[in-house]
Short mmCIF file of C-alpha atoms in Angstrom, two decimals:
data_model
loop_
_atom_site.label_atom_id
_atom_site.label_comp_id
_atom_site.label_asym_id
_atom_site.label_seq_id
_atom_site.Cartn_x
_atom_site.Cartn_y
_atom_site.Cartn_z
CA MET A 1114 0.00 0.00 0.00
CA LYS A 1115 1.29 3.33 -0.98
CA LYS A 1116 1.06 6.26 1.30
CA VAL A 1117 0.70 9.65 -0.15
CA PHE A 1118 1.81 12.59 1.86
CA ILE A 1119 0.57 15.94 0.86
CA THR A 1120 2.31 18.91 2.27
CA LEU A 1121 0.04 21.82 2.60
CA PHE A 1122 1.50 25.28 2.75
CA LEU A 1123 -0.68 28.01 4.02
CA ALA A 1124 0.25 31.48 3.09
CA PHE A 1125 -0.60 34.20 5.51
CA SER A 1126 -0.69 37.83 4.70
CA LEU A 1127 -0.31 40.22 7.61
CA GLN A 1128 -1.78 43.63 7.15
CA THR A 1129 -2.23 46.43 9.57
CA ILE A 1130 -5.82 47.50 9.62
CA VAL A 1131 -6.46 50.92 11.06
CA PHE A 1132 -9.95 51.58 12.28
CA SER A 1133 -10.21 55.32 12.34
CA GLN A 1134 -13.12 57.50 13.19
CA HIS A 1135 -14.54 59.91 10.70
CA LEU A 1136 -12.75 63.22 10.58
CA THR A 1137 -14.66 65.81 12.61
CA VAL A 1138 -14.09 69.47 13.38
CA TYR A 1139 -15.08 71.84 16.18
CA SER A 1140 -14.36 75.57 16.10
CA ILE A 1141 -14.22 78.26 18.74
CA ALA A 1142 -14.64 81.89 17.64
CA ILE A 1143 -13.11 84.81 19.53
CA PRO A 1144 -15.07 88.01 18.81
CA ASP A 1145 -13.70 91.12 17.18
CA PHE A 1146 -13.72 94.20 19.40
CA CYS A 1147 -14.67 97.59 17.94
CA ASN A 1148 -14.34 96.46 14.29
CA ASN A 1149 -10.53 96.46 14.32
CA CYS A 1150 -10.00 92.94 12.89
CA ALA A 1151 -8.83 91.52 16.20
CA GLY A 1152 -11.05 88.44 16.01
CA ALA A 1153 -9.65 84.93 15.92
CA PHE A 1154 -10.74 81.32 15.86
CA VAL A 1155 -9.31 77.99 16.90
CA VAL A 1156 -10.17 74.80 15.03
CA GLU A 1157 -10.06 71.43 16.78
CA ALA A 1158 -9.99 68.28 14.63
CA ALA A 1159 -10.58 64.69 15.74
CA GLY A 1160 -10.76 61.30 14.09
CA GLY A 1161 -9.26 60.64 10.70
CA VAL A 1162 -5.49 60.20 10.51
CA PRO A 1163 -3.29 62.93 12.00
CA PRO A 1164 -1.46 65.16 11.33
CA TYR A 1165 -4.06 67.70 10.31
CA LEU A 1166 -3.73 70.74 8.06
CA TYR A 1167 -6.04 73.75 8.26
CA SER A 1168 -7.21 76.28 5.70
CA ILE A 1169 -9.60 79.18 5.28
CA TYR A 1170 -11.67 78.78 2.12
CA ASN A 1171 -9.60 75.72 1.10
CA ILE A 1172 -6.82 77.94 -0.31
CA VAL A 1173 -3.53 77.58 1.58
CA PHE A 1174 -3.20 74.83 4.18
CA GLN A 1175 -1.16 75.35 7.33
CA PRO A 1176 -0.24 73.11 10.29
CA SER A 1177 -1.49 75.66 12.85
CA ASN A 1178 -5.11 75.39 13.96
CA THR A 1179 -5.27 79.05 15.04
CA PHE A 1180 -6.31 81.92 12.78
CA THR A 1181 -5.83 85.48 14.06
CA GLY A 1182 -6.44 88.97 12.72
CA SER A 1183 -9.94 88.03 11.59
CA CYS A 1184 -12.44 90.75 10.79
CA VAL A 1185 -16.17 90.49 11.38
CA GLY A 1186 -17.64 87.98 8.93
CA ILE A 1187 -18.34 84.37 8.09
CA TYR A 1188 -15.44 82.02 7.36
CA VAL A 1189 -15.32 78.49 5.97
CA VAL A 1190 -12.45 76.53 7.48
CA THR A 1191 -11.29 73.23 5.98
CA VAL A 1192 -9.41 70.50 7.83
CA LYS A 1193 -7.46 67.90 5.88
CA ASP A 1194 -6.04 64.75 7.45
CA ASP A 1195 -3.04 62.69 6.36
CA GLU A 1196 -5.19 60.53 4.05
CA GLU A 1197 -6.61 63.54 2.18
CA ASN A 1198 -9.98 63.39 3.94
CA PHE A 1199 -11.62 66.80 4.24
CA VAL A 1200 -14.18 68.32 6.57
CA ASN A 1201 -15.51 71.90 6.68
CA ASP A 1202 -16.87 74.11 9.41
CA ILE A 1203 -18.46 77.55 9.26
CA ILE A 1204 -17.28 80.14 11.76
CA GLU A 1205 -18.81 83.55 12.39
CA ILE A 1206 -16.76 86.34 13.91
CA VAL A 1207 -19.06 88.91 15.49
CA ASN A 1208 -18.35 92.43 16.61
CA ILE A 1209 -18.56 93.22 20.27
CA THR A 1210 -18.71 96.85 21.23
CA PRO A 1211 -17.78 97.86 24.75
CA LEU A 1212 -20.46 98.48 27.32
CA LEU A 1213 -21.27 102.15 27.81
CA LEU A 1214 -22.35 103.00 31.33
CA SER A 1215 -24.03 106.23 32.36
CA ILE A 1216 -25.14 107.02 35.88
CA SER A 1217 -27.83 109.34 37.24
CA ILE A 1218 -26.96 110.36 40.80
CA THR A 1219 -29.07 111.95 43.51
CA PRO A 1220 -26.53 113.12 46.11
CA SER A 1221 -26.96 112.22 49.73
CA GLY A 1222 -25.41 115.21 51.41
CA LYS A 1223 -23.97 113.97 54.70
CA GLU A 1224 -26.36 111.05 55.16
CA ALA A 1225 -26.28 107.57 53.60
CA SER A 1226 -29.30 108.39 51.44
CA GLY A 1227 -27.85 108.82 47.96
CA VAL A 1228 -29.42 107.17 44.92
CA ALA A 1229 -27.67 105.97 41.75
CA GLU A 1230 -29.43 104.71 38.64
CA LEU A 1231 -27.25 102.86 36.13
CA PHE A 1232 -27.98 102.90 32.38
CA VAL A 1233 -26.19 100.63 29.88
CA GLU A 1234 -25.81 100.70 26.11
CA ASN A 1235 -24.36 97.96 23.88
CA GLY A 1236 -23.43 94.51 25.06
CA TYR A 1237 -25.88 91.67 25.51
CA PRO A 1238 -28.73 92.01 28.00
CA PRO A 1239 -29.89 91.04 30.51
CA TYR A 1240 -27.36 92.96 32.58
CA LEU A 1241 -26.24 92.45 36.16
CA TYR A 1242 -25.41 95.53 38.24
CA SER A 1243 -23.28 95.92 41.33
CA ILE A 1244 -22.21 98.83 43.54
CA ASN A 1245 -19.13 98.69 45.80
CA ASN A 1246 -18.47 94.98 45.17
CA GLY A 1247 -21.97 94.03 46.29
CA GLU A 1248 -23.82 90.96 45.04
CA PRO A 1249 -24.72 91.41 41.33
CA SER A 1250 -28.42 92.05 40.76
CA THR A 1251 -30.76 92.70 37.85
CA GLN A 1252 -31.88 95.91 39.61
CA ASN A 1253 -30.21 99.02 38.21
CA ILE A 1254 -31.25 101.46 40.97
CA PHE A 1255 -29.26 101.61 44.20
CA SER A 1256 -30.34 103.63 47.21
CA ASP A 1257 -29.04 104.51 50.68
CA LEU A 1258 -25.57 105.14 49.27
CA PRO A 1259 -23.02 106.93 51.47
CA PRO A 1260 -21.62 110.36 50.59
CA ASP A 1261 -18.45 108.87 49.16
CA TYR A 1262 -17.12 107.44 45.92
CA CYS A 1263 -18.90 104.33 44.67
CA ARG A 1264 -17.65 101.70 42.29
CA ALA A 1265 -20.24 100.56 39.74
CA VAL A 1266 -19.89 97.32 37.77
CA VAL A 1267 -22.11 96.09 34.92
CA ILE A 1268 -21.91 92.56 33.54
CA ASP A 1269 -23.60 91.45 30.32
CA THR A 1270 -24.39 87.87 29.28
CA ARG A 1271 -21.19 87.44 27.29
#
């Protein structure tokens, strides 16, 4: 009886399989103050295959994720990963004008009976008001103030 031996060779192919998440982007805008093109934005990318490159309007890509000197307006930022995957985000730089505070004062003479009414322009209401480091309040009229200097603070929602 003849015996037949069959040698079986199995070929294995080893490949590295990378399971990456989809490329995503998140942007943070820093407002422009007084329309002087001092706005900025920071773009955060995740997923995909780093390193990332960043561009405004898909023109010139840079390794930095920070864009400064931005004027008021809407920007389209593009992020590109190492495998040429792209994702876009829209960023709006808004103008923030400084708060303007005016005060109407009824003097107290020598008694602690003075009254101050605070008026605010610009910013983002509702406002919080404080006199002499007191607890901020939505009330803009302060009474029983001493005959001395007072420090007024106004806080808006931004």
